[in-house]
PDB file of C-alpha atoms and ligand atoms in Angstrom:
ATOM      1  CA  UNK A  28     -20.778 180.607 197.583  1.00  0.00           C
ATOM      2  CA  UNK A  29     -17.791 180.911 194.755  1.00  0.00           C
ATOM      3  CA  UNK A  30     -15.695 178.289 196.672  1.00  0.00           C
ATOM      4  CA  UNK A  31     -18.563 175.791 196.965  1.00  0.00           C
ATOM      5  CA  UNK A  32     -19.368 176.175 193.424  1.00  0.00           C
ATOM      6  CA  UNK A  33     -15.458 175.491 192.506  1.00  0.00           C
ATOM      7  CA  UNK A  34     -15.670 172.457 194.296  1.00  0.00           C
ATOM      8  CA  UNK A  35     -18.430 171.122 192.797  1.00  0.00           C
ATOM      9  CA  UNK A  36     -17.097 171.683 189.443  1.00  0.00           C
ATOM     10  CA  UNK A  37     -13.941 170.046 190.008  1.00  0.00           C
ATOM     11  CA  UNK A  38     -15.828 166.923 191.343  1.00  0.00           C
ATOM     12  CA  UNK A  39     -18.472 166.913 188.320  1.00  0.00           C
ATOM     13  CA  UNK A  40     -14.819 167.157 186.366  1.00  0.00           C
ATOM     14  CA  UNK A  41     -13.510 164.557 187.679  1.00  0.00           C
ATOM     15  CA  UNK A  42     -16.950 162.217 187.635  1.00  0.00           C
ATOM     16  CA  UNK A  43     -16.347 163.236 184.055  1.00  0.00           C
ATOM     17  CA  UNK A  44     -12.996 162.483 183.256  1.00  0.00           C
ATOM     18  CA  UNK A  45     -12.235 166.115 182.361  1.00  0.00           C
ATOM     19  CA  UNK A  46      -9.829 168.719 183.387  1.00  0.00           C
ATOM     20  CA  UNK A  47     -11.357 171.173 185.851  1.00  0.00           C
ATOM     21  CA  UNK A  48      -9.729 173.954 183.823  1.00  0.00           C
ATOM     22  CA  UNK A  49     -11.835 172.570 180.744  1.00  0.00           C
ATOM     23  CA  UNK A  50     -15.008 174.405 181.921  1.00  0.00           C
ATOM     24  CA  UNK A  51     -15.078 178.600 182.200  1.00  0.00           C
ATOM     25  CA  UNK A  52     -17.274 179.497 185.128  1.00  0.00           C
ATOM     26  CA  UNK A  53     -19.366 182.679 184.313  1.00  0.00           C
ATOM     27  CA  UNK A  54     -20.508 183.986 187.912  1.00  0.00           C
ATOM     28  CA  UNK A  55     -23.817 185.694 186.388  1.00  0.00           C
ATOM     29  CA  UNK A  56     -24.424 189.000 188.222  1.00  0.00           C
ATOM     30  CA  UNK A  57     -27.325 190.622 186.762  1.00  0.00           C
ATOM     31  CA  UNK A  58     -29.713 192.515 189.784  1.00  0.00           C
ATOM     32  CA  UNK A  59     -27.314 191.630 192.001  1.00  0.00           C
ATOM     33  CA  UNK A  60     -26.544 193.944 195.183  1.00  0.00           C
ATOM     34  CA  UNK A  61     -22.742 195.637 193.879  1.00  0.00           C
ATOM     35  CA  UNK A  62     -21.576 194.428 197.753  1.00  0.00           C
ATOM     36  CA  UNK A  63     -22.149 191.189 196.488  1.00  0.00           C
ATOM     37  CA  UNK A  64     -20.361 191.593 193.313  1.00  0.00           C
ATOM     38  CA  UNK A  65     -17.083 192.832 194.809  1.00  0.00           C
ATOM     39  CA  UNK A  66     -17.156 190.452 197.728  1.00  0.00           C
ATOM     40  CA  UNK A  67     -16.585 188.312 194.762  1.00  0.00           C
ATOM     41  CA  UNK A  68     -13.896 189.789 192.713  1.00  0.00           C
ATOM     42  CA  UNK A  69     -12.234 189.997 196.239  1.00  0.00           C
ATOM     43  CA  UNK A  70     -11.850 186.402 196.733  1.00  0.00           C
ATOM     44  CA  UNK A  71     -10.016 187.097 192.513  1.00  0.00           C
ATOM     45  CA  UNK A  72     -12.973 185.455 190.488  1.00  0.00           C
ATOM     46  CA  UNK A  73     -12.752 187.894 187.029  1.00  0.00           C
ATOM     47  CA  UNK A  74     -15.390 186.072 184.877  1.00  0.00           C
ATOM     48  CA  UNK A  75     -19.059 187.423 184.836  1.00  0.00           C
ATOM     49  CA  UNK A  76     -21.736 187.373 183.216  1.00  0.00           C
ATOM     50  CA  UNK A  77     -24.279 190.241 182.712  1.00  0.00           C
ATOM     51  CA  UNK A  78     -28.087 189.942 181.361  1.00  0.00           C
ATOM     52  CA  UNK A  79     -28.899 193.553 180.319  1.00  0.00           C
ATOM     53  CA  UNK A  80     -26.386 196.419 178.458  1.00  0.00           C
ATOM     54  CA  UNK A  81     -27.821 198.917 180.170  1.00  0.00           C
ATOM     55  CA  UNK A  82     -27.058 197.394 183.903  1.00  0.00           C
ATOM     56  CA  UNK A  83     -23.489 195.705 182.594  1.00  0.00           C
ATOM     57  CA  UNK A  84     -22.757 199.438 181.335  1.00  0.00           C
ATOM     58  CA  UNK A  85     -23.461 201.477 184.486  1.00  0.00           C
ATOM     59  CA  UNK A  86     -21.439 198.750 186.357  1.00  0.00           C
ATOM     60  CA  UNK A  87     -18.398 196.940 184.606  1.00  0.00           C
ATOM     61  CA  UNK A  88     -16.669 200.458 183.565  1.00  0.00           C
ATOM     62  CA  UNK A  89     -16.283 201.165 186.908  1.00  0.00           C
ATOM     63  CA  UNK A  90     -15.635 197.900 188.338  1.00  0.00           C
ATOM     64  CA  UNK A  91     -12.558 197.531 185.723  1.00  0.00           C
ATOM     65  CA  UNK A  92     -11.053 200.785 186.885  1.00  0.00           C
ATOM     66  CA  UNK A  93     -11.030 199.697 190.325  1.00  0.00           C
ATOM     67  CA  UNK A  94     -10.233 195.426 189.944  1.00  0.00           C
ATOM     68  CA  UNK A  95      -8.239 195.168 186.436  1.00  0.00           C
ATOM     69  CA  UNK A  96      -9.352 193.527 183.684  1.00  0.00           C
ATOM     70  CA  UNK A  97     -12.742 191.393 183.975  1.00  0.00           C
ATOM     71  CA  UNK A  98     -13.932 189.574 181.511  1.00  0.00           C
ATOM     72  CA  UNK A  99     -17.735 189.643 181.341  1.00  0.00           C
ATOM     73  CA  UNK A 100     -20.003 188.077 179.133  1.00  0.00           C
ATOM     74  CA  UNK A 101     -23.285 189.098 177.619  1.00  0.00           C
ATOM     75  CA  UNK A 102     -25.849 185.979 178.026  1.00  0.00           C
ATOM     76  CA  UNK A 103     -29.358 187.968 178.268  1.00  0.00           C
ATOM     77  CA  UNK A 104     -31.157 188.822 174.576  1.00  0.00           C
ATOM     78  CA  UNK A 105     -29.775 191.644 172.350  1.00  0.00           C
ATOM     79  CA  UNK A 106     -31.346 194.084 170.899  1.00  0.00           C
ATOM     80  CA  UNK A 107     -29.978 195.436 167.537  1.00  0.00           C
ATOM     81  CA  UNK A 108     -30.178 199.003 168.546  1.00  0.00           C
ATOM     82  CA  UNK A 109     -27.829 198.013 171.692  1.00  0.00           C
ATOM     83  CA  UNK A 110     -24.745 195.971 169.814  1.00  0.00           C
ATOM     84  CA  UNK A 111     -23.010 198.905 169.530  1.00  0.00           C
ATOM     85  CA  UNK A 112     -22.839 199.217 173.335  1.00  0.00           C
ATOM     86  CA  UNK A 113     -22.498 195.935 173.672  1.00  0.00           C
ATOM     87  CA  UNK A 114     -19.481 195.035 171.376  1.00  0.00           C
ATOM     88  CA  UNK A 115     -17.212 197.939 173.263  1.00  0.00           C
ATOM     89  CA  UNK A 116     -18.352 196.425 176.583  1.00  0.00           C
ATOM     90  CA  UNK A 117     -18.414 192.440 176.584  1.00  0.00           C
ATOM     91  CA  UNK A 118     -16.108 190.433 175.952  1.00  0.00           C
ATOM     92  CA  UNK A 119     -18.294 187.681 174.683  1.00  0.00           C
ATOM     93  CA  UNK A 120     -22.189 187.447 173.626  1.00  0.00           C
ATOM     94  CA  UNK A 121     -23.691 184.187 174.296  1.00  0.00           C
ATOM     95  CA  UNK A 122     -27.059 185.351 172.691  1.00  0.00           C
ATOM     96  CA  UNK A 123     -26.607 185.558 168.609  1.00  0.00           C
ATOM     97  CA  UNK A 124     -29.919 184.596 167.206  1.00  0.00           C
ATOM     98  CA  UNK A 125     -31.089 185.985 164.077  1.00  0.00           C
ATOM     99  CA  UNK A 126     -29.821 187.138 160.845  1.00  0.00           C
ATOM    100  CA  UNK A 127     -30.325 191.208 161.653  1.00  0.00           C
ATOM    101  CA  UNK A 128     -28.075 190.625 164.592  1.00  0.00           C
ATOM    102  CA  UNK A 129     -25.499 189.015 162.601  1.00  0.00           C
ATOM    103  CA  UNK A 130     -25.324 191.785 160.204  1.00  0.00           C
ATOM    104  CA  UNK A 131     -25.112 194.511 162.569  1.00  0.00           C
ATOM    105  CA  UNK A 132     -22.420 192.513 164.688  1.00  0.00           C
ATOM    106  CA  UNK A 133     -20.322 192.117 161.411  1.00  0.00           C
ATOM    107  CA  UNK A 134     -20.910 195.540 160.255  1.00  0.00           C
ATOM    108  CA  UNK A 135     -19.669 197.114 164.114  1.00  0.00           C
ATOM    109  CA  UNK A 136     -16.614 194.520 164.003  1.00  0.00           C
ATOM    110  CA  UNK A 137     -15.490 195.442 160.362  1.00  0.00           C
ATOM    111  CA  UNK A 138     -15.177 198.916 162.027  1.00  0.00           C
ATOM    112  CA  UNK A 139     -13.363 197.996 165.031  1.00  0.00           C
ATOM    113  CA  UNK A 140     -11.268 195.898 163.663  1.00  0.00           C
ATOM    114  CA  UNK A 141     -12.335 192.837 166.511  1.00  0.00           C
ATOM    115  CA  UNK A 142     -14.824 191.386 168.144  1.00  0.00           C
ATOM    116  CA  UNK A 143     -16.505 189.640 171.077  1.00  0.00           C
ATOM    117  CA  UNK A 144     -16.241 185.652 171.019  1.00  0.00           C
ATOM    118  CA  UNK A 145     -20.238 185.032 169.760  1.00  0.00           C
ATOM    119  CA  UNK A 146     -22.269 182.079 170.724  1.00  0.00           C
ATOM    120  CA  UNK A 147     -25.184 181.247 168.324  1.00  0.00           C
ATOM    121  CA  UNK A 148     -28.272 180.381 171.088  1.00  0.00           C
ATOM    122  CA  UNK A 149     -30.329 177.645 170.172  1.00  0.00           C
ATOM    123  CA  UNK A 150     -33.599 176.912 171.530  1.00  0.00           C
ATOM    124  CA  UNK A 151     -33.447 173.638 172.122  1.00  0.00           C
ATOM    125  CA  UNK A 152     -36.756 173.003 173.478  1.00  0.00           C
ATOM    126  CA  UNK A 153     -38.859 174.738 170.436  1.00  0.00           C
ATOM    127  CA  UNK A 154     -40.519 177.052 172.748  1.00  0.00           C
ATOM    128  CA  UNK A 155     -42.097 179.889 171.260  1.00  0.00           C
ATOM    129  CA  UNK A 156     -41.345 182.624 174.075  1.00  0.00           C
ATOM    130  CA  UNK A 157     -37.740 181.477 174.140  1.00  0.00           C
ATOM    131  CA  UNK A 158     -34.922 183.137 172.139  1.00  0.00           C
ATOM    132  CA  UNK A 159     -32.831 181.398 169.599  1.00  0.00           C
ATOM    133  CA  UNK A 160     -32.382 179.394 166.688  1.00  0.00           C
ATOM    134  CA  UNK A 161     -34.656 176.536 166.007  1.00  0.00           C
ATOM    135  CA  UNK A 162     -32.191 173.499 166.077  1.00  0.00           C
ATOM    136  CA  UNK A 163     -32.971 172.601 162.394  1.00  0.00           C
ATOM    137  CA  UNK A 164     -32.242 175.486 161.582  1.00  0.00           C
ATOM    138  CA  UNK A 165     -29.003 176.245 163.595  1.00  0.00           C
ATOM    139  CA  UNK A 166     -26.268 174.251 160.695  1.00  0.00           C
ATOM    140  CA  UNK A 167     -27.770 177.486 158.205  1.00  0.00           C
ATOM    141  CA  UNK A 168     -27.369 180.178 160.882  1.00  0.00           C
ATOM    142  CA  UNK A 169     -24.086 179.031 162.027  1.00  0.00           C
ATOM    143  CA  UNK A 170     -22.726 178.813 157.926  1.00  0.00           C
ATOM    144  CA  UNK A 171     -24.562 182.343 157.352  1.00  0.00           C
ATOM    145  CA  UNK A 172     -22.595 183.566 160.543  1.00  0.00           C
ATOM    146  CA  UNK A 173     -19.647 182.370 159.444  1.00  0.00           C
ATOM    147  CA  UNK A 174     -19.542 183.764 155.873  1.00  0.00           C
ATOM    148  CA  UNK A 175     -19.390 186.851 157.637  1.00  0.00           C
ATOM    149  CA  UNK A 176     -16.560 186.134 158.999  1.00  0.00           C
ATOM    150  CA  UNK A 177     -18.176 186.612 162.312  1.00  0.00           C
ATOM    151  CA  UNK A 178     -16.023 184.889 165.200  1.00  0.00           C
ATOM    152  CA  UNK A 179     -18.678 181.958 166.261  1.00  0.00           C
ATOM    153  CA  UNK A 180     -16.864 179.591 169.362  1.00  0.00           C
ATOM    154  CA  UNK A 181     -19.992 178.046 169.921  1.00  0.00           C
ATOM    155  CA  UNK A 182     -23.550 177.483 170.803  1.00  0.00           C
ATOM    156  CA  UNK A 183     -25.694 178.274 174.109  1.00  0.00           C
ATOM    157  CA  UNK A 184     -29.129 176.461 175.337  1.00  0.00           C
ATOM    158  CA  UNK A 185     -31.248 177.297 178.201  1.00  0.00           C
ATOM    159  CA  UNK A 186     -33.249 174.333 178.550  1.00  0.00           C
ATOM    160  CA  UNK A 187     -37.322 174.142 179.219  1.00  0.00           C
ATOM    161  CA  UNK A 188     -37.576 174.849 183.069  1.00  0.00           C
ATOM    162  CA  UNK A 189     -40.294 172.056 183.375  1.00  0.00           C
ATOM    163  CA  UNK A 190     -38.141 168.850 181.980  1.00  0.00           C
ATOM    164  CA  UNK A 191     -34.387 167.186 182.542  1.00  0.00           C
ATOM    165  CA  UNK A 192     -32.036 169.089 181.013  1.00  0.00           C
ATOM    166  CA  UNK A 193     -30.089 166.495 179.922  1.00  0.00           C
ATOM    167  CA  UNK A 194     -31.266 165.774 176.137  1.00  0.00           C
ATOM    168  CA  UNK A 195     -30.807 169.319 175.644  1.00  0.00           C
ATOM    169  CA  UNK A 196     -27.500 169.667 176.505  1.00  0.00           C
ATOM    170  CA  UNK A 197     -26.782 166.645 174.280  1.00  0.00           C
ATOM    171  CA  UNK A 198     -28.606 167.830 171.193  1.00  0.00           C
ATOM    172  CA  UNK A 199     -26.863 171.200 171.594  1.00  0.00           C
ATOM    173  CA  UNK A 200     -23.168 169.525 171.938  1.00  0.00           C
ATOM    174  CA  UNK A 201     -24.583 167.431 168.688  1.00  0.00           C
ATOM    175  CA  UNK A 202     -25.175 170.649 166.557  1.00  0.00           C
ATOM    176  CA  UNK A 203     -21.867 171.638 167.821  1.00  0.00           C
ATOM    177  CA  UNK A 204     -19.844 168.548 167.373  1.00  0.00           C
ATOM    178  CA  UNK A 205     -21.457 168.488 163.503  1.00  0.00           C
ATOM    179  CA  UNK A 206     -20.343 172.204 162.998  1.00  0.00           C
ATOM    180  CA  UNK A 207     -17.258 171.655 164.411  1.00  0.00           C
ATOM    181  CA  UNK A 208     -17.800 174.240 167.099  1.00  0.00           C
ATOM    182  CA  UNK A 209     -15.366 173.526 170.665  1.00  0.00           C
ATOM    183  CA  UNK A 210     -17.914 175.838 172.579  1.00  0.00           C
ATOM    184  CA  UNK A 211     -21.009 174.673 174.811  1.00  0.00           C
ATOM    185  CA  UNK A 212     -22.284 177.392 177.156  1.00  0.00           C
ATOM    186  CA  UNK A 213     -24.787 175.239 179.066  1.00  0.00           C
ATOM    187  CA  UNK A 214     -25.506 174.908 182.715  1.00  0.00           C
ATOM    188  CA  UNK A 215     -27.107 177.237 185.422  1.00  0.00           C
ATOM    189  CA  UNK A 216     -27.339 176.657 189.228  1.00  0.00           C
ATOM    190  CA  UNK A 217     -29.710 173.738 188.974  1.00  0.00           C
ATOM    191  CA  UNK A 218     -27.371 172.149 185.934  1.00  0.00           C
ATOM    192  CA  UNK A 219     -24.316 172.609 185.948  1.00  0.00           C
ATOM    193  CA  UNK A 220     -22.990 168.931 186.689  1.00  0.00           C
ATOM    194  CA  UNK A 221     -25.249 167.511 184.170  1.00  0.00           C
ATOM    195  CA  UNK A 222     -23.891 170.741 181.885  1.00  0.00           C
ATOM    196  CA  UNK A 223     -20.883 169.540 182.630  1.00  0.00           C
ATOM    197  CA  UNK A 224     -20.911 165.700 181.966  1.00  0.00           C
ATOM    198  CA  UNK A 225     -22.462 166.674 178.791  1.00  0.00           C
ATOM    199  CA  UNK A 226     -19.425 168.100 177.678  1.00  0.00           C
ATOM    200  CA  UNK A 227     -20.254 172.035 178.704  1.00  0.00           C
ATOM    201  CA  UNK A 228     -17.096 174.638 178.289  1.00  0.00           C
ATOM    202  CA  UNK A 229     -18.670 177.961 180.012  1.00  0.00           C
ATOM    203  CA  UNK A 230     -21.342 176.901 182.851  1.00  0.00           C
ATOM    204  CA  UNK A 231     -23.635 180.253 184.018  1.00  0.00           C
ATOM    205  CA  UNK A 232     -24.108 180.253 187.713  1.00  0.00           C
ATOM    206  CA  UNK A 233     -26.014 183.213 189.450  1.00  0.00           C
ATOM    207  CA  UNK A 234     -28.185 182.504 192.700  1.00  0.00           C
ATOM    208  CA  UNK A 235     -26.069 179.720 193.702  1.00  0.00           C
ATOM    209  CA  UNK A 236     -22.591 181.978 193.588  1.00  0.00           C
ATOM    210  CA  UNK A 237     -24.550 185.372 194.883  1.00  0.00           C
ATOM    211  CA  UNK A 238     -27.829 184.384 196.417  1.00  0.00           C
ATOM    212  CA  UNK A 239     -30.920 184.929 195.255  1.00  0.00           C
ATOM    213  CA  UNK A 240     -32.323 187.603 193.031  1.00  0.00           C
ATOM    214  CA  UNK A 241     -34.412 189.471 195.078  1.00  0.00           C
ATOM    215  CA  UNK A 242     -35.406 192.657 193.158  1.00  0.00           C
ATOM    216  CA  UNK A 243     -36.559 193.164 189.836  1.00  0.00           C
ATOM    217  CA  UNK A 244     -34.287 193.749 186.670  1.00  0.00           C
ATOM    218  CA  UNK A 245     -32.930 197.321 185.815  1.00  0.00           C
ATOM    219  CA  UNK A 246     -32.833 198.112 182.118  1.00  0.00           C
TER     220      UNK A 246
HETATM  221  C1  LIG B 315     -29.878 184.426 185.027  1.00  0.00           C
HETATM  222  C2  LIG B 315     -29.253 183.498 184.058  1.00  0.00           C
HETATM  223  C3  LIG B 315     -28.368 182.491 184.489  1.00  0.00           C
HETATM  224  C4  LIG B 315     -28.057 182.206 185.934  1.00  0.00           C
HETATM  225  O1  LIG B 315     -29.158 181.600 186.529  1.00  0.00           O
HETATM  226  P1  LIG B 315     -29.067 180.925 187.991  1.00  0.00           P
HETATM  227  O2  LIG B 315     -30.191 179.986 188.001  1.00  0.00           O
HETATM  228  O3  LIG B 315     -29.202 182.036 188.972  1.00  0.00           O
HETATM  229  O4  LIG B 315     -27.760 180.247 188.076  1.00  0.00           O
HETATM  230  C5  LIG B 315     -27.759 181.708 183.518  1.00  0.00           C
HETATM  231  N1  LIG B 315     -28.009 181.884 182.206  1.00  0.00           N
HETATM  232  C6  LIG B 315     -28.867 182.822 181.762  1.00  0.00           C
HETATM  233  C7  LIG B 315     -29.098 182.965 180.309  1.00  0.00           C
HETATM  234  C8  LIG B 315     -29.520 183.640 182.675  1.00  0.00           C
HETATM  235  O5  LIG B 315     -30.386 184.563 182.224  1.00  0.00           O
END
């Protein structure tokens, strides 16, 4: 429930000591039912979040026509062969990873003359089926992103399923603070208070906002 959620981000804000419009709440959508998608742009939430380019493309056009300007945000891995897609259609992509990516994201903004806010994901944890940058390597990436001028606001986690998230979301807010990034997109719907007394800026909430995902990923 989107009011439920609110509420308990303006308490962990206030357990905090932070302002409860401090913290961007991405309501993730991905395999969600479209009923329960608009039932939630009808109570005025605009923020999403979308996993796949295909699904967020056959959606969000449409979705825009009808509701005005959303702004959705691209948190699920990104192929290189799908930035092009993805740079027209997001407004942000939490997900930059690698060096190839980089390039083709600079090379597609240098023709558009913008693009999406980018988040360099860092796997915090070291797992080896997990995207992201290693986090000794993440000061390189982040200077290599930057020299192409690419528009990095700041770093994403998702954090081992099996342990506390907490050290992760304070070794990610560490690389940040270091690089002088103001960004921290950490937190899902068994986080997002500790996200958010770790100092997170965009929290990703899905199940506990729409339900549970009860069917399989498209695209
Ligand atoms: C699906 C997803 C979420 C939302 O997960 P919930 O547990 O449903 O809140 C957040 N971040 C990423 C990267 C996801 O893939």
């Amino acid at each position: 429930m989107l009011e439920t959620i609110r509420a308990r981000i303006a308490r962990a804000c206030a357990a905090a000591g932070r302002a409860p419009d401090a913290i961007r709440l991405i309501a993730v959508s991905k395999v969600q039912p479209l009923d329960r998608v608009v039932a939630v742009l009808e109570q005025g939430h605009r923020v999403f979040g979308e996993n796949y380019v295909q699904e967020a493309a056959g959606k969000w056009p449409g979705l825009r026509d009808r509701f005005g300007p959303v702004e959705v945000h691209m948190i699920g891995p990104l192929q290189t062969n799908k930035a092009k897609v993805a740079v027209g259609l997001f407004d942000a992509i939490h997900t930059l990873d690698r060096p190839s990516l980089a390039e083709r994201l600079a090379r597609l903004a240098q023709d558009r003359g913008a693009c999406p806010d980018l988040f360099v994901q860092v796997n915090t944890g070291a797992e080896p089926q997990k995207a992201g940058v290693l986090p000794s390597e993440a000061d390189a990436f982040i200077g290599l992103c930057r020299g192409m001028d690419l528009p990095v606001r700041g770093l994403m986690c998702i954090p081992p399923e099996d342990q506390d998230s907490t050290p992760h979301f304070a070794a990610l807010a560490g690389i940040a603070a270091r690089n002088g990034l103001a960004g921290l997109s950490m937190g899902m719907s068994s986080d997002f208070e500790a996200a958010i007394a770790a100092g997170a800026t965009h929290v990703r909430i899905g199940s506990a906002i729409f339900g549970e995902r009860s069917y399989p990923p498209r695209g």
